[in-house]
Each structure stands twice: as structure tokens, then as C-alpha cells.
Short mmCIF file of C-alpha atoms and ligand atoms in Angstrom, two decimals:
data_model
loop_
_atom_site.label_atom_id
_atom_site.label_comp_id
_atom_site.label_asym_id
_atom_site.label_seq_id
_atom_site.Cartn_x
_atom_site.Cartn_y
_atom_site.Cartn_z
CA VAL X 103 -15.06 0.56 -25.95
CA LEU X 104 -15.96 0.20 -22.27
CA SER X 105 -19.38 1.23 -20.98
CA VAL X 106 -20.64 1.39 -17.40
CA ASP X 107 -24.41 1.88 -17.25
CA GLY X 108 -26.42 2.57 -14.08
CA VAL X 109 -24.12 0.49 -11.88
CA SER X 110 -24.94 0.31 -8.16
CA LYS X 111 -23.47 -1.78 -5.35
CA SER X 112 -24.49 -1.87 -1.69
CA TYR X 113 -23.60 -3.90 1.36
CA LEU X 114 -26.07 -4.71 4.10
CA MET X 115 -24.39 -4.45 7.51
CA GLY X 116 -26.99 -5.32 10.16
CA GLU X 117 -29.37 -2.36 10.08
CA VAL X 118 -27.10 -0.12 8.04
CA THR X 119 -26.74 -0.17 4.24
CA VAL X 120 -23.33 0.90 2.93
CA LYS X 121 -23.82 2.32 -0.57
CA ALA X 122 -20.41 1.63 -2.12
CA LEU X 123 -21.54 2.75 -5.60
CA HIS X 124 -24.70 4.60 -6.59
CA ASP X 125 -25.96 4.72 -10.18
CA ILE X 126 -22.62 5.09 -11.99
CA SER X 127 -22.75 5.69 -15.76
CA LEU X 128 -19.49 6.26 -17.68
CA ASP X 129 -18.22 5.60 -21.19
CA PHE X 130 -14.54 5.06 -21.94
CA GLY X 131 -13.11 5.46 -25.42
CA ALA X 132 -10.42 3.17 -26.81
CA GLY X 133 -6.93 4.20 -25.77
CA GLN X 134 -8.11 6.70 -23.17
CA LEU X 135 -5.92 7.20 -20.09
CA VAL X 136 -8.30 7.85 -17.19
CA VAL X 137 -7.41 8.69 -13.61
CA LEU X 138 -9.90 7.91 -10.84
CA LEU X 139 -9.60 10.05 -7.71
CA GLY X 140 -11.56 10.10 -4.46
CA ALA X 141 -11.24 9.89 -0.70
CA SER X 142 -10.57 6.64 1.14
CA GLY X 143 -13.79 4.60 1.05
CA SER X 144 -15.38 6.55 -1.82
CA GLY X 145 -15.90 3.45 -4.00
CA LYS X 146 -12.92 3.47 -6.37
CA SER X 147 -11.77 -0.14 -5.88
CA THR X 148 -15.37 -1.34 -5.98
CA LEU X 149 -15.84 0.33 -9.37
CA LEU X 150 -12.57 -1.06 -10.73
CA ASN X 151 -13.39 -4.58 -9.53
CA ILE X 152 -16.81 -4.44 -11.21
CA VAL X 153 -15.31 -3.12 -14.46
CA GLY X 154 -12.68 -5.88 -14.31
CA GLY X 155 -15.28 -8.61 -13.84
CA LEU X 156 -14.03 -9.43 -10.32
CA ASP X 157 -17.26 -8.33 -8.70
CA VAL X 158 -20.86 -8.15 -9.86
CA PRO X 159 -23.03 -5.02 -9.52
CA ASP X 160 -26.43 -5.19 -7.78
CA SER X 161 -27.90 -3.33 -10.73
CA GLY X 162 -26.68 -1.88 -14.02
CA THR X 163 -24.37 -3.31 -16.67
CA VAL X 164 -20.76 -3.23 -17.84
CA SER X 165 -20.19 -3.66 -21.57
CA PHE X 166 -16.89 -4.27 -23.32
CA LYS X 167 -16.89 -3.79 -27.10
CA GLY X 168 -20.66 -3.74 -27.03
CA LEU X 169 -21.13 -6.99 -25.12
CA ASN X 170 -22.41 -7.24 -21.53
CA ILE X 171 -19.54 -8.86 -19.63
CA ASN X 172 -21.88 -10.57 -17.19
CA ALA X 173 -24.14 -12.07 -19.88
CA LYS X 174 -21.99 -15.07 -20.80
CA GLY X 175 -21.77 -16.78 -17.42
CA GLU X 176 -18.69 -17.65 -15.45
CA ALA X 177 -16.80 -18.93 -18.51
CA GLY X 178 -17.37 -15.73 -20.44
CA LEU X 179 -16.27 -13.64 -17.48
CA THR X 180 -13.11 -15.69 -16.94
CA ASP X 181 -12.27 -15.33 -20.60
CA TYR X 182 -12.78 -11.54 -20.42
CA ARG X 183 -10.49 -11.31 -17.39
CA ARG X 184 -7.75 -13.49 -18.83
CA ARG X 185 -7.53 -12.18 -22.35
CA SER X 186 -8.61 -8.60 -22.26
CA ILE X 187 -7.55 -7.26 -18.88
CA GLY X 188 -4.35 -6.51 -17.06
CA PHE X 189 -5.15 -5.85 -13.39
CA VAL X 190 -2.89 -4.28 -10.76
CA PHE X 191 -4.50 -5.00 -7.40
CA GLN X 192 -4.41 -2.68 -4.40
CA PHE X 193 -2.92 -5.58 -2.45
CA TYR X 194 -0.80 -7.00 -5.30
CA ASN X 195 -2.18 -10.58 -5.02
CA LEU X 196 1.12 -12.26 -5.93
CA ILE X 197 1.49 -16.02 -5.56
CA SER X 198 3.85 -16.51 -2.62
CA SER X 199 5.17 -19.88 -3.78
CA LEU X 200 6.32 -18.50 -7.14
CA SER X 201 9.25 -16.20 -7.91
CA ALA X 202 8.77 -12.76 -9.44
CA LEU X 203 9.58 -14.19 -12.88
CA GLU X 204 7.18 -17.12 -12.44
CA ASN X 205 4.41 -14.82 -11.24
CA VAL X 206 4.66 -12.87 -14.49
CA GLN X 207 5.11 -16.01 -16.60
CA LEU X 208 1.90 -17.54 -15.22
CA VAL X 209 -0.04 -14.71 -16.80
CA THR X 210 1.88 -14.29 -20.09
CA GLU X 211 1.29 -17.96 -20.92
CA LEU X 212 -2.44 -17.23 -21.17
CA VAL X 213 -2.25 -14.75 -24.06
CA ASP X 214 -1.13 -14.73 -27.69
CA ASN X 215 1.34 -11.89 -27.93
CA PRO X 216 2.86 -11.10 -24.54
CA MET X 217 6.12 -9.41 -23.61
CA SER X 218 8.72 -11.80 -22.25
CA PRO X 219 8.47 -11.95 -18.43
CA ALA X 220 12.10 -10.84 -18.09
CA GLU X 221 11.45 -7.86 -20.34
CA ALA X 222 8.43 -6.75 -18.29
CA LEU X 223 10.39 -7.00 -15.02
CA GLU X 224 13.29 -5.04 -16.52
CA LEU X 225 10.85 -2.28 -17.52
CA VAL X 226 9.98 -1.70 -13.83
CA GLY X 227 13.59 -1.89 -12.62
CA LEU X 228 13.50 -5.43 -11.23
CA GLY X 229 16.00 -7.09 -13.57
CA ASP X 230 18.08 -8.14 -10.54
CA ARG X 231 15.14 -9.41 -8.47
CA MET X 232 13.61 -11.96 -10.86
CA ASN X 233 14.31 -15.02 -8.76
CA HIS X 234 13.17 -13.53 -5.45
CA PHE X 235 9.95 -14.78 -3.95
CA PRO X 236 7.34 -12.24 -2.82
CA SER X 237 8.38 -12.61 0.83
CA GLN X 238 11.93 -11.72 -0.19
CA LEU X 239 10.89 -8.49 -1.85
CA SER X 240 10.29 -5.06 -0.39
CA GLY X 241 6.77 -3.57 -0.51
CA GLY X 242 7.57 -1.45 -3.51
CA GLU X 243 9.24 -4.35 -5.30
CA GLN X 244 6.15 -6.52 -4.83
CA GLN X 245 4.02 -3.72 -6.20
CA ARG X 246 6.26 -3.48 -9.25
CA VAL X 247 6.00 -7.24 -9.90
CA ALA X 248 2.21 -6.78 -9.94
CA ILE X 249 2.60 -4.01 -12.50
CA ALA X 250 4.98 -6.03 -14.68
CA ARG X 251 2.50 -8.92 -14.56
CA ALA X 252 -0.34 -6.69 -15.74
CA VAL X 253 1.48 -4.94 -18.62
CA ALA X 254 3.31 -8.06 -19.85
CA LYS X 255 -0.02 -9.32 -21.16
CA ARG X 256 -0.22 -6.34 -23.53
CA PRO X 257 -3.88 -6.10 -22.52
CA GLU X 258 -6.65 -4.16 -24.24
CA LEU X 259 -7.78 -2.86 -20.87
CA LEU X 260 -5.34 -1.97 -18.07
CA LEU X 261 -6.86 -1.47 -14.62
CA CYS X 262 -4.50 -0.23 -11.91
CA ASP X 263 -5.48 0.18 -8.24
CA GLU X 264 -2.96 2.56 -6.63
CA PRO X 265 0.06 1.38 -8.71
CA THR X 266 2.45 3.78 -6.95
CA GLY X 267 1.11 3.61 -3.39
CA ALA X 268 4.23 1.95 -2.02
CA LEU X 269 6.77 3.76 -4.18
CA ASP X 270 9.08 6.70 -3.64
CA TYR X 271 9.00 9.64 -6.03
CA SER X 272 11.49 8.45 -8.65
CA THR X 273 10.40 4.77 -8.67
CA GLY X 274 6.78 5.93 -8.91
CA LYS X 275 7.70 8.15 -11.86
CA LEU X 276 9.36 5.17 -13.57
CA VAL X 277 6.18 3.10 -13.16
CA LEU X 278 3.97 5.89 -14.47
CA GLU X 279 6.17 6.16 -17.54
CA VAL X 280 5.70 2.42 -18.14
CA ILE X 281 1.92 2.74 -17.81
CA GLU X 282 1.84 5.81 -20.04
CA LYS X 283 4.09 4.08 -22.63
CA VAL X 284 1.86 0.98 -22.73
CA ASN X 285 -1.19 3.21 -23.13
CA ARG X 286 0.40 5.21 -25.93
CA GLU X 287 2.16 2.40 -27.86
CA LEU X 288 -0.49 -0.30 -27.56
CA GLY X 289 -3.58 1.91 -27.43
CA THR X 290 -4.55 0.22 -24.17
CA THR X 291 -7.62 1.76 -22.49
CA THR X 292 -6.24 2.54 -19.05
CA LEU X 293 -7.96 3.27 -15.72
CA VAL X 294 -5.69 4.24 -12.84
CA ILE X 295 -6.84 4.74 -9.24
CA THR X 296 -4.34 6.96 -7.50
CA HIS X 297 -3.69 9.55 -4.83
CA ASN X 298 -0.60 10.64 -6.77
CA VAL X 299 -1.44 14.02 -8.22
CA SER X 300 1.30 13.90 -10.86
CA ILE X 301 -0.52 11.01 -12.54
CA SER X 302 -3.58 13.19 -13.18
CA GLY X 303 -1.25 15.44 -15.12
CA MET X 304 -0.63 12.73 -17.68
CA ALA X 305 -4.26 11.61 -17.96
CA ASP X 306 -6.69 12.39 -20.77
CA ARG X 307 -9.49 12.50 -18.26
CA VAL X 308 -9.86 12.76 -14.46
CA ILE X 309 -12.95 11.34 -12.73
CA THR X 310 -13.59 12.02 -9.05
CA LEU X 311 -15.78 9.82 -6.82
CA ARG X 312 -17.33 10.82 -3.52
CA SER X 313 -19.47 8.50 -1.39
CA GLY X 314 -20.10 6.17 -4.34
CA GLU X 315 -21.05 8.86 -6.88
CA VAL X 316 -19.26 10.66 -9.71
CA VAL X 317 -18.86 14.26 -8.62
CA GLU X 318 -16.45 15.44 -11.33
CA ASP X 319 -15.48 14.27 -14.84
CA ARG X 320 -12.88 16.52 -16.38
CA ARG X 321 -11.03 16.35 -19.70
CA ASN X 322 -7.37 17.30 -19.72
CA GLU X 323 -6.37 19.67 -22.50
CA LYS X 324 -2.70 18.72 -22.41
CA LYS X 325 -2.78 16.68 -25.62
CA VAL D 150 16.29 5.86 24.50
CA LEU D 151 16.73 3.71 21.37
CA SER D 152 20.15 2.81 20.07
CA VAL D 153 21.11 1.02 16.86
CA ASP D 154 24.77 0.03 16.79
CA GLY D 155 26.62 -1.40 13.81
CA VAL D 156 23.58 -3.26 12.49
CA SER D 157 23.97 -5.22 9.27
CA LYS D 158 21.65 -7.62 7.45
CA SER D 159 22.28 -9.57 4.25
CA TYR D 160 20.48 -12.20 2.27
CA LEU D 161 22.27 -14.88 0.31
CA MET D 162 20.54 -15.48 -3.03
CA GLY D 163 22.45 -18.23 -4.82
CA GLU D 164 25.73 -16.57 -5.79
CA VAL D 165 24.59 -13.04 -5.04
CA THR D 166 24.51 -11.38 -1.63
CA VAL D 167 21.83 -8.75 -1.16
CA LYS D 168 23.05 -6.25 1.47
CA ALA D 169 19.76 -5.00 2.87
CA LEU D 170 21.50 -3.02 5.66
CA HIS D 171 25.15 -2.18 6.05
CA ASP D 172 26.66 -1.05 9.36
CA ILE D 173 23.83 1.19 10.59
CA SER D 174 24.46 3.20 13.76
CA LEU D 175 21.79 5.62 14.99
CA ASP D 176 20.66 6.99 18.38
CA PHE D 177 17.09 8.12 18.96
CA GLY D 178 16.18 10.43 21.86
CA ALA D 179 12.96 10.04 23.85
CA GLY D 180 10.00 11.70 22.18
CA GLN D 181 11.80 12.29 18.89
CA LEU D 182 9.70 12.22 15.71
CA VAL D 183 11.89 10.73 13.02
CA VAL D 184 11.07 10.28 9.33
CA LEU D 185 12.89 7.60 7.35
CA LEU D 186 13.13 8.20 3.60
CA GLY D 187 14.71 6.22 0.79
CA ALA D 188 14.04 4.59 -2.56
CA SER D 189 12.12 1.35 -2.94
CA GLY D 190 14.40 -1.47 -1.76
CA SER D 191 16.79 0.78 0.15
CA GLY D 192 16.35 -1.10 3.45
CA LYS D 193 13.77 0.95 5.35
CA SER D 194 11.38 -1.87 6.32
CA THR D 195 14.32 -4.11 7.20
CA LEU D 196 15.62 -1.48 9.62
CA LEU D 197 12.19 -0.92 11.16
CA ASN D 198 11.62 -4.66 11.60
CA ILE D 199 14.98 -5.06 13.33
CA VAL D 200 14.30 -2.08 15.63
CA GLY D 201 10.86 -3.52 16.42
CA GLY D 202 12.27 -6.93 17.32
CA LEU D 203 10.52 -8.62 14.36
CA ASP D 204 13.80 -9.51 12.71
CA VAL D 205 17.32 -10.17 13.96
CA PRO D 206 20.42 -8.44 12.54
CA ASP D 207 23.39 -10.51 11.30
CA SER D 208 25.66 -8.27 13.33
CA GLY D 209 25.28 -5.25 15.62
CA THR D 210 22.84 -4.54 18.44
CA VAL D 211 19.61 -2.71 19.17
CA SER D 212 19.23 -1.32 22.68
CA PHE D 213 16.07 0.05 24.27
CA LYS D 214 16.52 2.03 27.49
CA GLY D 215 20.06 0.69 27.73
CA LEU D 216 19.20 -3.00 27.34
CA ASN D 217 20.00 -5.14 24.30
CA ILE D 218 16.61 -6.27 23.01
CA ASN D 219 17.99 -9.54 21.72
CA ALA D 220 19.77 -10.47 24.93
CA LYS D 221 16.77 -11.85 26.83
CA GLY D 222 15.70 -14.60 24.45
CA GLU D 223 12.34 -15.06 22.78
CA ALA D 224 10.39 -14.20 25.93
CA GLY D 225 12.19 -10.91 26.41
CA LEU D 226 11.68 -9.99 22.77
CA THR D 227 7.97 -10.82 22.88
CA ASP D 228 7.62 -8.70 25.98
CA TYR D 229 9.42 -5.77 24.31
CA ARG D 230 7.14 -6.01 21.28
CA ARG D 231 3.91 -6.29 23.24
CA ARG D 232 4.46 -3.64 25.90
CA SER D 233 6.73 -1.06 24.40
CA ILE D 234 5.95 -0.95 20.72
CA GLY D 235 3.08 0.07 18.48
CA PHE D 236 3.79 -1.20 14.95
CA VAL D 237 2.03 -0.16 11.75
CA PHE D 238 3.01 -2.75 9.13
CA GLN D 239 3.51 -1.99 5.45
CA PHE D 240 0.92 -4.69 4.77
CA TYR D 241 -1.33 -3.95 7.76
CA ASN D 242 -1.33 -7.57 9.09
CA LEU D 243 -4.93 -7.43 10.35
CA ILE D 244 -6.65 -10.61 11.54
CA SER D 245 -9.24 -11.41 8.90
CA SER D 246 -11.58 -13.27 11.24
CA LEU D 247 -11.88 -10.31 13.62
CA SER D 248 -13.73 -7.03 13.13
CA ALA D 249 -11.94 -3.69 13.15
CA LEU D 250 -12.93 -3.18 16.78
CA GLU D 251 -11.77 -6.66 17.78
CA ASN D 252 -8.47 -6.21 15.96
CA VAL D 253 -7.74 -3.15 18.10
CA GLN D 254 -9.11 -4.77 21.27
CA LEU D 255 -6.77 -7.75 20.89
CA VAL D 256 -3.85 -5.40 21.32
CA THR D 257 -5.23 -3.03 23.98
CA GLU D 258 -5.91 -5.95 26.30
CA LEU D 259 -2.15 -6.58 26.52
CA VAL D 260 -1.22 -3.24 28.10
CA ASP D 261 -1.98 -1.32 31.29
CA ASN D 262 -3.24 2.04 30.13
CA PRO D 263 -4.63 1.85 26.61
CA MET D 264 -7.14 4.04 24.81
CA SER D 265 -10.52 2.40 24.35
CA PRO D 266 -10.64 0.60 20.96
CA ALA D 267 -13.66 2.68 19.92
CA GLU D 268 -11.82 5.88 20.77
CA ALA D 269 -8.78 4.90 18.70
CA LEU D 270 -10.95 4.04 15.69
CA GLU D 271 -12.83 7.33 16.02
CA LEU D 272 -9.51 9.17 15.95
CA VAL D 273 -8.78 7.83 12.46
CA GLY D 274 -12.29 8.46 11.14
CA LEU D 275 -13.59 4.88 11.35
CA GLY D 276 -16.32 5.35 13.96
CA ASP D 277 -18.87 3.96 11.49
CA ARG D 278 -16.77 0.99 10.37
CA MET D 279 -16.06 -0.70 13.72
CA ASN D 280 -17.96 -3.89 13.00
CA HIS D 281 -16.64 -4.40 9.49
CA PHE D 282 -14.20 -7.24 8.90
CA PRO D 283 -10.96 -6.47 7.02
CA SER D 284 -12.36 -7.94 3.79
CA GLN D 285 -15.26 -5.49 4.08
CA LEU D 286 -13.01 -2.48 4.32
CA SER D 287 -11.34 -0.41 1.61
CA GLY D 288 -7.53 -0.36 1.39
CA GLY D 289 -7.27 2.94 3.17
CA GLU D 290 -9.73 1.83 5.87
CA GLN D 291 -7.65 -1.28 6.58
CA GLN D 292 -4.56 0.87 6.85
CA ARG D 293 -6.33 3.12 9.33
CA VAL D 294 -7.36 0.15 11.50
CA ALA D 295 -3.67 -0.80 11.64
CA ILE D 296 -2.85 2.73 12.79
CA ALA D 297 -5.61 2.77 15.41
CA ARG D 298 -4.33 -0.56 16.70
CA ALA D 299 -0.78 0.78 17.07
CA VAL D 300 -1.62 4.07 18.81
CA ALA D 301 -4.36 2.62 21.06
CA LYS D 302 -1.60 0.93 23.04
CA ARG D 303 -0.16 4.33 23.98
CA PRO D 304 3.25 2.83 23.24
CA GLU D 305 6.65 4.17 24.23
CA LEU D 306 7.89 3.47 20.73
CA LEU D 307 5.73 3.91 17.62
CA LEU D 308 7.04 2.37 14.40
CA CYS D 309 5.07 3.14 11.25
CA ASP D 310 5.82 1.62 7.84
CA GLU D 311 4.19 3.83 5.19
CA PRO D 312 1.13 4.78 7.32
CA THR D 313 -0.39 6.92 4.55
CA GLY D 314 0.52 4.82 1.48
CA ALA D 315 -3.10 3.96 0.69
CA LEU D 316 -4.65 7.28 1.70
CA ASP D 317 -5.81 10.35 -0.19
CA TYR D 318 -4.48 13.77 0.76
CA SER D 319 -6.99 14.73 3.44
CA THR D 320 -7.30 11.28 5.06
CA GLY D 321 -3.49 11.07 5.10
CA LYS D 322 -3.33 14.45 6.78
CA LEU D 323 -5.80 13.25 9.45
CA VAL D 324 -3.60 10.23 10.17
CA LEU D 325 -0.44 12.32 10.38
CA GLU D 326 -2.15 14.59 12.89
CA VAL D 327 -2.99 11.54 15.00
CA ILE D 328 0.63 10.33 14.87
CA GLU D 329 1.95 13.79 15.64
CA LYS D 330 -0.54 14.21 18.52
CA VAL D 331 0.44 10.86 20.08
CA ASN D 332 4.10 11.82 19.77
CA ARG D 333 3.54 15.22 21.35
CA GLU D 334 1.07 14.29 24.13
CA LEU D 335 2.57 10.95 25.15
CA GLY D 336 6.22 11.66 24.38
CA THR D 337 6.25 8.55 22.19
CA THR D 338 9.52 8.05 20.27
CA THR D 339 8.25 7.78 16.72
CA LEU D 340 9.84 6.43 13.53
CA VAL D 341 7.84 6.85 10.33
CA ILE D 342 8.79 5.36 6.96
CA THR D 343 7.11 7.38 4.27
CA HIS D 344 7.21 8.69 0.72
CA ASN D 345 4.88 11.49 1.78
CA VAL D 346 6.96 14.64 1.76
CA SER D 347 4.59 16.59 4.01
CA ILE D 348 5.41 14.22 6.87
CA SER D 349 9.08 15.22 6.80
CA GLY D 350 7.87 18.74 7.43
CA MET D 351 6.52 17.75 10.83
CA ALA D 352 9.52 15.63 11.84
CA ASP D 353 12.30 16.59 14.26
CA ARG D 354 14.73 14.64 12.14
CA VAL D 355 14.87 13.17 8.62
CA ILE D 356 17.10 10.16 7.88
CA THR D 357 17.65 8.98 4.31
CA LEU D 358 18.73 5.45 3.38
CA ARG D 359 20.27 4.39 0.09
CA SER D 360 21.26 0.80 -0.69
CA GLY D 361 21.25 -0.16 2.99
CA GLU D 362 23.29 2.80 4.25
CA VAL D 363 22.48 6.10 5.93
CA VAL D 364 23.32 8.83 3.43
CA GLU D 365 21.70 11.77 5.19
CA ASP D 366 20.66 12.59 8.78
CA ARG D 367 19.16 16.03 9.04
CA ARG D 368 17.63 17.92 11.99
CA ASN D 369 14.56 20.05 11.35
CA GLU D 370 14.71 23.51 12.82
CA LYS D 371 10.95 23.97 12.87
CA LYS D 372 10.60 23.52 16.63
N1 ATP G 464 -17.71 -6.47 1.57
C1 ATP G 464 -18.04 -5.27 2.08
N2 ATP G 464 -18.96 -5.18 3.06
C2 ATP G 464 -19.30 -3.98 3.58
N3 ATP G 464 -18.80 -2.80 3.20
C3 ATP G 464 -17.86 -2.83 2.23
C4 ATP G 464 -17.43 -4.05 1.62
N4 ATP G 464 -16.48 -3.76 0.70
C5 ATP G 464 -16.34 -2.42 0.71
N5 ATP G 464 -17.16 -1.85 1.63
C6 ATP G 464 -17.31 -0.43 1.92
O1 ATP G 464 -17.54 0.24 0.67
C7 ATP G 464 -16.86 1.49 0.64
C8 ATP G 464 -16.08 1.62 -0.66
O2 ATP G 464 -15.00 0.74 -0.67
P1 ATP G 464 -13.83 0.83 -1.76
O3 ATP G 464 -12.87 -0.28 -1.46
O4 ATP G 464 -14.40 0.85 -3.13
O5 ATP G 464 -13.18 2.26 -1.46
P2 ATP G 464 -11.90 2.96 -2.13
O6 ATP G 464 -12.36 4.20 -2.77
O7 ATP G 464 -11.14 1.98 -2.96
O8 ATP G 464 -11.05 3.34 -0.86
P3 ATP G 464 -9.44 3.35 -0.61
O9 ATP G 464 -8.93 4.58 -1.28
O10 ATP G 464 -9.37 3.43 0.90
O11 ATP G 464 -8.87 2.07 -1.16
C9 ATP G 464 -15.97 1.55 1.88
O12 ATP G 464 -16.49 2.52 2.76
C10 ATP G 464 -16.04 0.16 2.49
O13 ATP G 464 -16.10 0.20 3.91
N1 ATP G 465 14.08 -12.37 2.68
C1 ATP G 465 14.77 -11.69 1.74
N2 ATP G 465 15.60 -12.35 0.89
C2 ATP G 465 16.29 -11.68 -0.05
N3 ATP G 465 16.27 -10.36 -0.24
C3 ATP G 465 15.46 -9.64 0.59
C4 ATP G 465 14.68 -10.26 1.60
N4 ATP G 465 13.97 -9.30 2.24
C5 ATP G 465 14.30 -8.12 1.67
N5 ATP G 465 15.20 -8.33 0.66
C6 ATP G 465 15.82 -7.30 -0.18
O1 ATP G 465 16.37 -6.31 0.69
C7 ATP G 465 16.19 -5.01 0.15
C8 ATP G 465 15.60 -4.08 1.21
O2 ATP G 465 14.27 -4.44 1.50
P1 ATP G 465 13.33 -3.49 2.35
O3 ATP G 465 12.00 -4.19 2.45
O4 ATP G 465 13.97 -3.10 3.62
O5 ATP G 465 13.19 -2.19 1.43
P2 ATP G 465 12.31 -0.87 1.62
O6 ATP G 465 13.24 0.27 1.74
O7 ATP G 465 11.32 -1.09 2.72
O8 ATP G 465 11.54 -0.75 0.24
P3 ATP G 465 10.03 -0.28 -0.10
O9 ATP G 465 10.06 1.20 -0.05
O10 ATP G 465 9.88 -0.80 -1.51
O11 ATP G 465 9.10 -0.93 0.87
C9 ATP G 465 15.28 -5.16 -1.07
O12 ATP G 465 16.05 -4.89 -2.24
C10 ATP G 465 14.79 -6.59 -1.05
O13 ATP G 465 14.76 -7.18 -2.36
MG1 MG G 466 -9.30 1.00 -2.74
MG1 MG G 467 9.25 -1.34 2.79
#
């Protein structure tokens, strides 16, 4: 359902070229739960941003349900992002002037069949923090609002950049159960960047990046 | 060398009072390496911010080398923060218009005997990223600039809020070795908030918070 074909991305820094991604080709089946591993700076966020239509590759294509996501201009890309994708950013990207509830609501209003914002926040243990603003929330609470916002959309494609980075063991486990539940019950194709090894245990497939290249692509036989 | 005495902090949210910290009393000896554990929202960052003079308690005092840090007004507090403390923020707080090198330089210029900015960045594996701006760095790279900036000061007190949250296993291990080395070679009193269990292994003492209270305070017999 999601196809990455020959994608490369580089940055020119004076005389040095930083190759963030080099010739990445991957196909993702509907409903697959994929974990993306790799050292700091190996290209994981760059790949996720390109798949999510937040960044454009220098070469290569990304296709969703057979259609090139970059072929329909800015409007087509915005539509893809709004309707099809739930994105959990590495830096959360919450709107500081809106409460937790309003941050989730902003996104659920854009789609046809969302969860209620309150329901999504309850799922991640923030039922008693709905009226707090981002600056009034702990790091892990902000991260969980970002997760609630992404899953509340009931998206076809869920892209999560380090969803448990700021969480302790048991809160992280709670969040992973939410992600795994959404993947299983809605058939959401799910890509999770993580350093949390227990997440790879629940994945169908584990892909490892190193210096912008895929160095391992392993199927999990747990299912 | 650092004393927290009867510190409490609450937030009034409409009809509900959120008790972020409740009557915390702790003494930290010079050169101690302390790990602070606790679930998301348990009050860890609030405690660290109060110890670092970035926030003021509702009641109780914080004393550094016998002097109440809040007793000398804004000027005294600014001086305490600049000279005595290296702070690694949960959200890095880098200046987006300055390069990695300049971000570290800004801080080393304030003290008498700092490391060179280049040296500090090399220590955390960013020798080849010195001229990148924060927006041109991966999440883990930004976190490492924040760490370089804190240790380059050669501070008396090093306060780290989740210094390995965005890092993979081996990069996280590198960072912990830097923190542990600074603590050992400079005798820096070090408080580290983390969810990374391997850090508690290297600590002299492990303190656990739950709902704003200290529920465990354990000495490590490894040394
Ligand atoms: N705008 C940019 N200009 C220059 N270099 C960049 C830019 N954005 C990213 N990079 C570089 O590209 C590389 C890959 O970055 P990316 O954010 O994808 O890494 P990552 O795998 O997500 O790392 P982390 O685990 O630390 O978040 C990094 O080494 C980074 O320094
Ligand atoms: N300005 C504020 N107004 C209201 N409540 C606040 C404010 N700042 C923090 N809180 C609440 O205080 C509690 C403690 O926050 P703190 O940031 O210290 O937690 P933490 O232990 O660092 O969590 P994490 O591991 O998620 O970073 C949280 O439940 C948070 O919602
Ligand atoms: Mg990243
Ligand atoms: Mg915190």
C-alpha cells in the first residue's frame, strides 16, 4: 500500500555533502507494523518525513495506494497528510496556545470518522490533563498528547518518530499497546522509529538504517 | 553541598490543585552521581528546575554551599545558574540562529575555565556537525549539543533532564560515559533524570519519585 522507490536525500554543507538517505527502496503492505531502528543521525526521521509528505526527496518516489504522493502538487500533498496520515513528531509539534483537548480536536475535525478527542486522551492516560496547555504538561505528557492526536484520526497510515522517547517503562508500555491496538483493530499501516527494543518484539518487520542506507530488513515470526 | 529542604510546588487548575512536588527534603554530597527515576508526570523536571534556579518553590528552600539560592534576588540566581550549573534540558533549548559550535561557545564564554567548544562537541561524537544549525541536526544530535554545552562549562553542579531520551543504545552509552567522566574527573555533583536503567547502574544513589514525593532513596554499593 506504501511504496518507497529509489529515494535519496542530501544536504550541501559548504564543501561537504551530508547523504541523509541513499537510494532507499521499500514496500509496505497494508496493516503491517514496522519498526525502524538505527543510530542517531542514520536517516530515520528524514525517511519518515519524506514518507509522510513533510519533505521531498532529491530523487526517487513515494507512492500511496499506487499514486505518487508528490505528483498532485501542494494541494494533493496536503490532502494526503490530512486524511491519510497520523504523525507523531520527534519534537511533538503541539500548538502552545491550545489545550491538550483542543490540540487533538483540531485534527479530528479534519476527518470523517475520528475518535472523540476525550476518548483518545483517555487511551494514553491523560483523562485528567485535558485542559492543560502544553507548557503546563510534563515532557512525557506532551508526547502522549501528540500520540493521542495522531491515533484519534483513525488514520490509514500511522507514522511515529520515537513515540516513547520521553516515557518511563510502564507509560511507554501503555503507549505501545495503544499503537499496537490501533494497528490491529483498524488495519493501520504503522511505521515506528524507536530505540525501545521491546517495540521491535511486537513488530511484523524490523528495518535497520545506517548512514542513510538499509542494512537489515527482517521479518518477525511471532505472528 | 546541595540541600533541598521542605520544597513543595503546586499548580491551581480551576478547581483542581496539581501537587507537582510535596515536601521534598534531600541532601546531596559533593561529587555524588544521583539518578532520579519516576513515572511520567511524577515531578522530576519540576524538582530539577527548582534545584537549578529555573523555577521557585511555593515553600521550602534550596541551598548551595550553605547559601539559600533564592535569597539574593534575581541577580544572585542568574549568577548561580551561569557559574555553577550545567543544565541539559528535556527539550534541549538550543538557539536556532546559532550553529552547534556557537551554541556551546555562548556558554563557555561565561566561565573561567571551560573546555573548548570544539573539544566538548568532539566528546559527544559531533566533531563533524559543528557548523550545522539546530534545524539541520537530527533529534539525537540536538540532544548531544545540549549535553556538550552543559559539560563544556566544567560546572560544579550538572543537572541533566533525560540526556539519552533521543539516543540509540551505543550513542546513549557514549553520552553516559561523558557524564560519568565529568563527574569523576571534576568532582561535579550530578543529578540525572532518566528512564534508562543502565544509568542507575553507574549512579552512587538512586532516588525515585511518585506523585511528587520521594518513595525510594537507595545507595549503590558498586563503588
Ligand atoms: N537540514 C539539514 N541540513 C544538513 N544536514 C541535515 C539536515 N537535516 C538532517 N541532516 C543530517 O542528516 C542526518 C540524518 O538526520 P535524521 O534526522 O534523519 O537522523 P535520525 O536517524 O532521525 O537521528 P536521531 O535518532 O538522532 O533522531 C543527520 O546526520 C543530520 O545531521
Ligand atoms: N505549569 C503547570 N501547570 C499545571 N500543571 C503543571 C505545570 N507544570 C507541570 N505540571 C504538572 O505537574 C506534574 C509534574 O510535572 P513534571 O514535568 O515535573 O513531571 P516529570 O516527572 O518530569 O514527567 P516526564 O517524565 O513526563 O517528563 C505533571 O503531572 C504536570 O501535568
Ligand atoms: Mg530523528
Ligand atoms: Mg520531565
